XYZ file of C-alpha atoms in Angstrom:
543
model
C 28.157 -15.282 -27.604
C 24.911 -16.159 -25.851
C 24.926 -18.015 -22.586
C 22.379 -20.679 -21.836
C 21.082 -20.149 -18.299
C 18.464 -21.934 -16.265
C 16.495 -19.232 -14.451
C 15.737 -19.323 -10.755
C 14.401 -16.363 -8.856
C 13.163 -14.981 -5.618
C 11.255 -11.751 -5.199
C 11.759 -9.055 -2.583
C 8.753 -6.932 -1.649
C 9.034 -3.814 0.486
C 6.464 -1.586 2.126
C 7.218 1.700 3.881
C 5.000 3.249 6.555
C 5.905 6.084 8.916
C 7.349 9.543 9.120
C 10.794 9.117 7.581
C 11.008 11.085 4.362
C 11.758 8.566 1.603
C 12.887 11.006 -1.054
C 15.314 9.683 -3.638
C 17.360 12.113 -5.764
C 17.261 10.311 -9.111
C 19.776 11.368 -11.762
C 21.483 13.862 -9.457
C 24.372 11.705 -8.310
C 27.659 13.550 -8.530
C 29.596 11.819 -5.808
C 28.741 14.698 -3.499
C 25.527 15.588 -1.743
C 23.789 18.700 -0.595
C 23.894 18.730 3.171
C 26.769 16.243 3.351
C 26.205 13.924 6.339
C 28.177 14.896 9.381
C 30.006 12.263 11.427
C 27.550 10.366 13.546
C 27.210 11.217 17.206
C 27.389 8.705 20.018
C 23.862 7.800 21.085
C 22.815 6.164 24.317
C 21.187 2.826 23.525
C 19.459 -0.019 25.329
C 21.513 -2.980 26.425
C 19.780 -5.715 24.440
C 21.615 -8.957 23.794
C 22.151 -9.954 20.147
C 19.258 -11.724 18.424
C 19.582 -15.512 18.424
C 16.399 -17.008 16.985
C 16.563 -18.774 13.623
C 13.942 -20.573 11.553
C 14.071 -22.480 8.277
C 11.437 -21.615 5.666
C 10.951 -24.861 3.775
C 7.503 -24.705 2.182
C 7.784 -24.995 -1.597
C 10.862 -25.826 -3.711
C 13.014 -23.351 -1.763
C 14.715 -23.830 1.573
C 16.360 -20.940 3.426
C 17.116 -19.699 6.926
C 15.551 -16.615 8.524
C 16.669 -14.881 11.697
C 15.455 -12.046 13.898
C 18.594 -9.874 13.757
C 18.057 -8.367 10.306
C 20.004 -10.998 8.338
C 18.670 -13.561 5.878
C 19.933 -16.874 4.486
C 23.310 -17.206 6.254
C 24.006 -20.000 8.735
C 26.410 -17.880 10.782
C 27.351 -20.662 13.174
C 28.866 -22.696 10.347
C 29.593 -19.949 7.820
C 27.365 -21.641 5.238
C 24.787 -20.418 2.747
C 21.288 -21.870 3.183
C 19.266 -20.487 0.250
C 18.712 -23.575 -1.874
C 16.536 -23.864 -4.989
C 15.588 -26.465 -5.918
C 15.913 -27.713 -2.380
C 17.590 -30.968 -1.479
C 15.659 -34.155 -2.157
C 16.857 -37.331 -0.495
C 20.605 -37.846 -0.798
C 21.132 -35.169 -3.452
C 24.116 -32.855 -3.092
C 23.062 -29.394 -1.919
C 24.208 -26.506 -4.109
C 23.254 -23.120 -2.666
C 22.487 -19.894 -4.543
C 22.478 -17.028 -2.009
C 24.929 -16.570 0.841
C 23.382 -13.597 2.659
C 20.794 -10.857 2.333
C 19.687 -7.909 4.461
C 17.694 -4.700 4.544
C 19.722 -1.472 4.645
C 18.304 1.950 5.542
C 19.698 5.408 6.144
C 19.049 9.146 5.991
C 20.039 12.469 7.533
C 18.243 14.407 10.256
C 17.546 18.143 10.360
C 21.064 18.770 11.700
C 22.697 16.873 8.858
C 23.643 13.873 11.019
C 23.601 10.522 9.243
C 21.368 7.847 10.790
C 21.820 4.345 9.462
C 21.130 0.669 10.110
C 22.604 -2.130 7.995
C 24.226 -5.542 8.273
C 26.183 -7.707 5.834
C 26.941 -10.938 7.701
C 26.239 -9.834 11.306
C 29.899 -9.517 12.161
C 28.387 -6.829 14.367
C 24.787 -5.904 15.192
C 22.552 -3.055 14.031
C 19.185 -4.765 14.658
C 17.511 -6.382 17.677
C 14.142 -8.089 18.179
C 11.073 -6.307 19.480
C 8.866 -3.209 19.146
C 9.905 0.274 20.287
C 8.133 2.527 22.778
C 5.673 5.186 21.608
C 3.409 7.869 23.023
C -0.055 6.334 22.887
C -2.329 8.338 20.573
C 0.478 10.338 18.931
C -0.508 8.890 15.557
C -3.809 8.389 13.760
C -3.548 4.785 12.559
C -6.843 2.875 12.687
C -6.686 -0.592 11.106
C -10.473 -0.947 11.194
C -10.873 1.506 8.290
C -8.918 2.220 5.068
C -5.734 4.234 5.619
C -4.501 6.907 3.200
C -1.360 8.943 2.595
C -1.868 10.994 5.779
C -1.548 7.947 8.033
C 0.827 8.206 10.987
C 1.714 5.359 13.296
C 2.285 6.185 16.964
C 5.761 7.482 17.755
C 7.676 8.716 20.792
C 10.890 7.910 22.624
C 11.557 4.913 20.394
C 13.308 2.856 23.084
C 13.188 -0.760 24.222
C 14.164 -2.706 27.342
C 16.356 -5.834 27.174
C 13.589 -8.123 28.440
C 11.380 -7.076 25.518
C 14.162 -7.795 23.023
C 14.385 -11.267 24.531
C 10.599 -11.755 24.544
C 10.295 -10.981 20.823
C 13.324 -13.024 19.748
C 10.941 -15.248 17.819
C 9.425 -15.740 14.374
C 5.677 -16.387 14.307
C 4.442 -18.749 11.594
C 0.904 -19.082 10.251
C -0.697 -20.663 7.179
C -3.540 -19.314 5.091
C -5.213 -22.735 5.045
C -5.095 -22.878 8.835
C -6.697 -19.435 9.161
C -9.444 -20.377 6.680
C -10.188 -23.521 8.674
C -10.280 -21.508 11.921
C -12.733 -18.968 10.473
C -14.934 -21.723 9.069
C -14.953 -23.490 12.432
C -15.676 -20.311 14.430
C -18.512 -19.278 12.106
C -19.956 -22.769 11.704
C -23.712 -22.926 12.305
C -24.253 -26.609 11.553
C -22.063 -28.002 14.320
C -20.225 -30.402 12.034
C -17.196 -28.252 11.079
C -13.899 -29.795 12.210
C -11.760 -27.897 14.690
C -8.310 -26.911 13.400
C -5.337 -28.988 14.481
C -3.569 -28.349 17.764
C -0.654 -26.868 15.812
C -2.900 -24.384 14.001
C -4.703 -23.415 17.214
C -1.360 -22.876 18.960
C -0.167 -20.643 16.107
C -3.364 -18.570 16.153
C -3.378 -18.223 19.945
C 0.294 -17.152 19.992
C -0.142 -14.542 17.255
C 1.342 -11.186 18.492
C -1.517 -8.949 17.413
C -1.097 -6.406 20.222
C 1.891 -4.728 21.770
C 2.080 -4.173 25.514
C 0.732 -0.639 25.891
C 1.756 -0.775 29.543
C 5.355 -0.917 28.279
C 4.724 1.919 25.835
C 4.336 -0.309 22.765
C 1.924 0.248 19.899
C -1.512 -1.282 20.311
C -1.224 -2.919 16.881
C 1.650 -5.205 15.865
C 1.070 -8.278 13.667
C -1.933 -7.826 11.324
C -5.170 -9.292 12.649
C -8.844 -9.086 11.771
C -10.629 -7.541 14.741
C -13.986 -9.281 14.619
C -15.615 -7.222 17.398
C -13.643 -3.979 16.814
C -12.405 -3.722 20.395
C -8.728 -3.247 19.286
C -7.623 -6.381 21.167
C -6.521 -9.614 19.531
C -8.701 -12.306 21.096
C -9.190 -15.472 19.015
C -12.013 -16.589 21.311
C -13.966 -13.576 19.994
C -13.389 -14.588 16.385
C -10.235 -12.527 15.769
C -7.651 -14.094 13.458
C -4.363 -13.326 11.654
C -5.418 -11.156 8.738
C -5.124 -12.501 5.224
C -7.288 -10.226 3.113
C -7.705 -12.517 0.088
C -9.667 -15.336 1.738
C -13.322 -16.385 1.678
C -14.216 -13.450 -0.577
C -13.370 -10.901 2.138
C -11.292 -8.457 0.122
C -11.327 -5.347 2.330
C -8.090 -3.639 1.242
C -8.269 -1.748 -2.058
C -4.915 -2.083 -3.775
C -3.264 1.233 -4.618
C -5.441 3.244 -2.228
C -5.535 1.575 1.188
C -2.177 1.483 3.014
C -3.064 -1.131 5.594
C -0.668 -4.081 5.486
C -2.169 -7.556 5.693
C -0.572 -10.998 5.477
C 0.664 -12.580 2.256
C 1.436 -16.073 1.006
C 0.244 -19.619 1.622
C 2.676 -19.713 4.547
C 3.777 -16.585 6.404
C 6.585 -15.952 8.875
C 6.180 -12.681 10.816
C 8.610 -10.991 13.198
C 9.399 -7.524 14.546
C 12.827 -5.960 14.990
C 14.355 -2.524 15.569
C 17.615 -0.574 15.359
C 17.592 0.887 18.910
C 18.333 -2.185 21.025
C 22.011 -1.375 21.436
C 24.977 0.390 19.813
C 25.414 -0.211 16.079
C 28.563 -2.315 15.811
C 28.120 -3.382 12.157
C 27.613 -0.057 10.337
C 29.139 2.050 13.156
C 26.215 4.412 12.521
C 23.863 6.414 14.703
C 20.452 4.697 15.163
C 17.264 5.839 13.469
C 14.532 4.634 15.817
C 13.081 2.335 13.145
C 10.729 -0.531 13.909
C 10.409 -3.145 11.182
C 7.524 -5.569 10.792
C 8.838 -8.327 8.533
C 7.092 -11.039 6.566
C 8.827 -13.891 4.751
C 6.301 -15.861 2.761
C 5.919 -18.399 -0.009
C 3.326 -20.064 -2.215
C 2.934 -23.714 -3.179
C 2.119 -23.789 -6.907
C 2.809 -25.850 -10.012
C 4.574 -23.012 -11.860
C 7.675 -20.810 -11.437
C 6.308 -19.204 -8.259
C 7.021 -22.506 -6.537
C 10.727 -21.618 -6.891
C 10.363 -18.161 -5.320
C 10.238 -16.667 -1.848
C 8.884 -13.222 -0.976
C 9.704 -10.617 1.690
C 7.633 -7.667 2.879
C 8.936 -5.006 5.256
C 6.719 -2.454 6.991
C 9.131 0.235 8.181
C 7.876 2.527 10.940
C 9.836 5.494 12.252
C 9.012 5.346 15.970
C 11.310 8.236 16.903
C 10.667 11.971 17.093
C 13.067 12.896 14.286
C 12.207 13.269 10.619
C 14.772 11.925 8.173
C 15.629 13.402 4.789
C 17.437 11.950 1.764
C 16.311 8.572 3.041
C 17.147 5.338 1.258
C 16.011 1.758 1.750
C 17.991 -0.928 -0.054
C 18.132 -4.666 -0.437
C 21.635 -6.080 -0.022
C 22.397 -9.476 -1.565
C 25.511 -11.637 -1.647
C 24.349 -14.239 -4.172
C 26.927 -17.006 -4.449
C 25.879 -19.371 -7.235
C 27.618 -22.525 -6.100
C 31.256 -21.428 -6.468
C 31.260 -17.980 -4.873
C 34.313 -16.670 -6.709
C 33.307 -16.863 -10.386
C 30.100 -14.842 -10.637
C 28.830 -11.898 -12.673
C 25.917 -9.590 -11.867
C 23.599 -7.350 -13.853
C 20.122 -5.865 -13.974
C 17.036 -5.552 -16.140
C 16.077 -1.889 -15.825
C 12.625 -2.345 -17.383
C 11.636 -4.910 -14.751
C 13.440 -3.459 -11.741
C 15.193 -6.809 -11.516
C 18.761 -7.603 -10.504
C 20.396 -10.935 -11.210
C 23.518 -12.990 -10.656
C 24.932 -15.464 -13.162
C 28.084 -17.503 -13.595
C 31.183 -16.010 -15.190
C 31.582 -18.996 -17.523
C 29.639 -22.057 -18.635
C 31.026 -24.325 -15.921
C 30.532 -23.657 -12.210
C 33.360 -25.566 -10.525
C 33.562 -26.596 -6.844
C 35.424 -24.202 -4.542
C 36.824 -24.646 -1.026
C 35.128 -28.003 -0.655
C 31.711 -26.652 -1.650
C 30.008 -27.995 -4.786
C 29.293 -25.978 -7.907
C 26.430 -26.323 -10.381
C 28.634 -27.768 -13.117
C 27.787 -27.226 -16.781
C 25.175 -24.619 -17.786
C 24.723 -23.142 -14.294
C 21.567 -21.196 -13.409
C 20.981 -17.526 -12.707
C 19.048 -16.055 -9.797
C 17.059 -12.818 -9.729
C 15.934 -10.317 -7.100
C 12.884 -8.208 -7.928
C 12.462 -4.977 -5.930
C 8.724 -5.338 -6.410
C 6.977 -2.720 -4.272
C 9.221 -0.146 -2.681
C 8.464 2.727 -0.314
C 5.754 5.239 -1.103
C 6.927 8.318 -2.958
C 6.609 11.681 -1.205
C 3.143 13.210 -1.286
C 2.932 15.968 -3.925
C -0.770 15.957 -4.845
C 0.002 14.634 -8.346
C -0.452 11.481 -10.330
C 3.184 11.248 -11.335
C 3.691 10.138 -14.951
C 4.281 6.583 -16.090
C 3.466 4.246 -18.973
C -0.281 4.106 -19.720
C -1.933 1.570 -22.007
C -4.325 3.094 -24.562
C -7.237 0.683 -24.944
C -8.223 2.290 -28.265
C -4.870 2.214 -30.061
C -3.704 -0.877 -28.129
C -0.368 0.849 -27.554
C 1.560 2.102 -24.533
C 1.904 5.845 -24.092
C 5.309 6.341 -22.491
C 6.516 9.688 -21.104
C 9.780 11.160 -22.324
C 12.707 10.480 -20.008
C 13.230 14.198 -19.295
C 9.539 14.651 -18.452
C 9.514 11.599 -16.179
C 12.594 12.837 -14.318
C 11.250 16.380 -13.934
C 7.879 15.165 -12.658
C 9.122 12.294 -10.481
C 7.712 9.615 -12.749
C 8.950 6.502 -14.511
C 9.263 5.270 -18.098
C 9.096 1.502 -17.466
C 6.211 -0.316 -15.769
C 8.645 -2.458 -13.798
C 10.137 0.538 -11.960
C 7.205 1.304 -9.711
C 3.506 1.040 -8.995
C 0.773 3.680 -9.188
C 2.328 5.931 -11.834
C -0.042 7.276 -14.495
C -3.116 5.566 -13.003
C -5.025 8.861 -12.323
C -4.720 8.387 -8.532
C -2.483 10.985 -6.825
C 0.052 9.957 -4.190
C -0.237 6.189 -4.428
C 3.089 5.877 -6.249
C 5.613 3.376 -4.916
C 9.250 3.259 -5.878
C 10.767 0.314 -7.667
C 14.493 -0.214 -8.125
C 15.961 3.288 -8.585
C 19.642 2.365 -8.571
C 21.747 -0.758 -8.738
C 25.363 -0.992 -7.593
C 27.709 -3.981 -7.644
C 30.930 -4.440 -5.725
C 33.347 -7.311 -5.152
C 33.833 -8.967 -1.781
C 37.305 -10.480 -2.058
C 40.369 -8.993 -3.773
C 38.394 -5.883 -4.673
C 40.048 -2.788 -6.172
C 40.302 0.282 -3.940
C 36.952 2.021 -3.566
C 34.961 -0.985 -4.804
C 34.979 -3.220 -1.718
C 32.747 -4.036 1.259
C 31.505 -0.977 3.193
C 33.193 -0.553 6.572
C 31.621 2.668 7.901
C 28.209 4.297 8.038
C 29.078 6.713 5.225
C 30.256 3.866 2.998
C 27.013 1.931 3.540
C 25.081 5.098 2.695
C 27.128 5.699 -0.457
C 26.247 2.279 -1.836
C 22.571 2.846 -1.017
C 22.683 6.100 -3.003
C 24.149 4.379 -6.049
C 27.705 5.631 -5.532
C 30.962 3.796 -4.993
C 32.371 2.978 -1.555
C 34.045 6.369 -0.958
C 31.406 8.434 -2.787
C 32.852 8.302 -6.316
C 30.322 8.712 -9.103
C 29.241 5.584 -10.970
C 29.839 5.884 -14.734
C 28.628 3.868 -17.701
C 30.972 1.279 -19.220
C 33.882 -0.923 -18.147
C 33.740 -1.590 -14.422
C 31.830 1.650 -13.818
C 34.638 3.071 -11.683
C 36.173 6.431 -12.710
C 39.370 6.067 -14.713
C 39.009 2.339 -15.422
C 39.404 1.143 -19.042
C 36.576 2.171 -21.423
C 34.578 3.891 -18.671
C 32.688 6.818 -20.217
C 31.985 10.225 -18.700
C 28.239 9.457 -18.586
C 26.827 9.095 -15.043
C 24.470 6.153 -14.557
C 22.172 4.853 -11.847
C 22.322 1.196 -12.887
C 25.330 -1.057 -13.435
C 25.403 -3.614 -16.240
C 21.885 -3.188 -17.702
C 22.928 -5.106 -20.873
C 20.342 -4.309 -23.575
C 17.390 -3.789 -21.199
C 17.420 0.025 -21.073
C 16.279 0.985 -24.570
C 15.063 4.431 -23.430
C 18.344 5.183 -21.584
C 16.608 5.818 -18.271
C 19.766 4.903 -16.351
C 21.732 7.690 -18.041
C 19.044 10.412 -17.910
C 18.214 9.993 -21.593
C 21.799 10.035 -22.885
C 22.564 7.259 -25.388
C 25.970 5.779 -24.442
C 26.259 4.057 -27.816
C 26.694 0.453 -26.617
C 25.114 -2.164 -24.365
C 26.940 -2.693 -21.085
C 27.341 -6.017 -19.305
C 30.058 -7.839 -17.407
C 30.392 -10.200 -20.355
C 30.946 -7.303 -22.784
C 31.831 -4.295 -20.595
C 33.115 -2.134 -23.457
C 30.473 -3.103 -25.997
C 30.048 -5.915 -28.498
C 33.092 -8.148 -28.833
C 35.025 -6.644 -25.918
C 36.946 -8.665 -23.332
C 34.887 -9.810 -20.340
C 35.444 -8.536 -16.813
C 37.238 -10.885 -14.416
C 34.558 -12.822 -12.525
C 34.545 -12.795 -8.736
C 32.677 -12.676 -5.436
C 29.975 -10.195 -6.454
C 27.604 -8.446 -4.062
C 24.959 -5.902 -4.947
C 22.758 -3.197 -3.483
C 19.450 -2.182 -5.080
């Protein structure tokens, strides 16, 4: 049986910069790990108050709430979802699609101690606003010239004072059109160019281009074009928030230059960290990570008008190098009625999605459903962290312009040489340029929020968060192909997999290291064609 689904989507983009080692052990998941993380130690932290600032992004046909404490989309004060697409018009009833989302990260240090930062609904706190302290000149980052794979941002003690957490409890908004008008006005030679509006001038003047080096912060925070190359953000000297794709000024070469500029027609920028206080959500030891976040959107007349985008620049400001490091996007996508959903993924595209468990999305707990033929919503892990430097152009699909066909590496060869077999699983593979490869979605795990079976529920400890990030179950059990994916459940095979419910998307069997399981696997048909569907529920996923 085919299900008719309207398709809505939003795209998640990630960028990794810093010294944490983002190495992902694909196809080696056994439920155990070499160098098993030791219990986390108690770490002295700053005494920052929890983040409070919230802002609604309401630019195209999507409306959603952002906040500075590492959580997206959830109106915590009222316990309500805010991600709405299409957004409310007039007196229409609002039906939301995503309840909550967040960035998770974790790895182990040289002593085997697990360091982690993650939130689900901010029942506790792992993130606080503001930049961390560094030793000036400890890195080699220079935003005035292209930056390669040897780039290091300044690092040091990686601490922050409470007043700085409070100062940066803010989200800074700018528009591309406003920046273009500012540049045109500043460079005007005819004297008849209109000055930007007071709102645009206030946004440009308030842009946090520099940290306070007197407080040990990095010289460079929010991206800006330094017109006179003096390293200081001064709009009166012609400096401006840096969109690279405006007025023909394309300075950043994609795939080579690692400088991060601004994206979107509207951009929301903020900075947060995991050292502002004790981690009360994951119960984990802090990393010393500083995150520069962008939430952005485009106004178009096509499907992009129903999408929002997120870019994270992750900078390890501490003195410790992390190994077996993972960065994941967590999503609790409630399509109207939160308790009747299914989830799955398209391996070829690196795309996860949520859809309704039947053809009618009923109201639940006083909240409206979508009714007949409910939509689906997708999350695209578009540009992940850079792969470890190895001096190689790691293999990937390459289009032959002579034969007009794709040359695709064998699964075994791609695994052995840290490559990919689908274009949607990364960027920079097989393009002849060494060390510009960026991960896409390398695992996809689903669990149930309410009434979940043992070992398949919400994470409650640092190790459990880390297990889900590594593509394992809550207590470290291996994920297997078929059924619910949990060991011992009906029709679960003995074939390990990195992706749950790929349906018919994985024709090369990348998820199972080249092993053909013999049937397509989805929540609708978990044991193959004609099998009984899984019970629907409150699904959450980690990718």
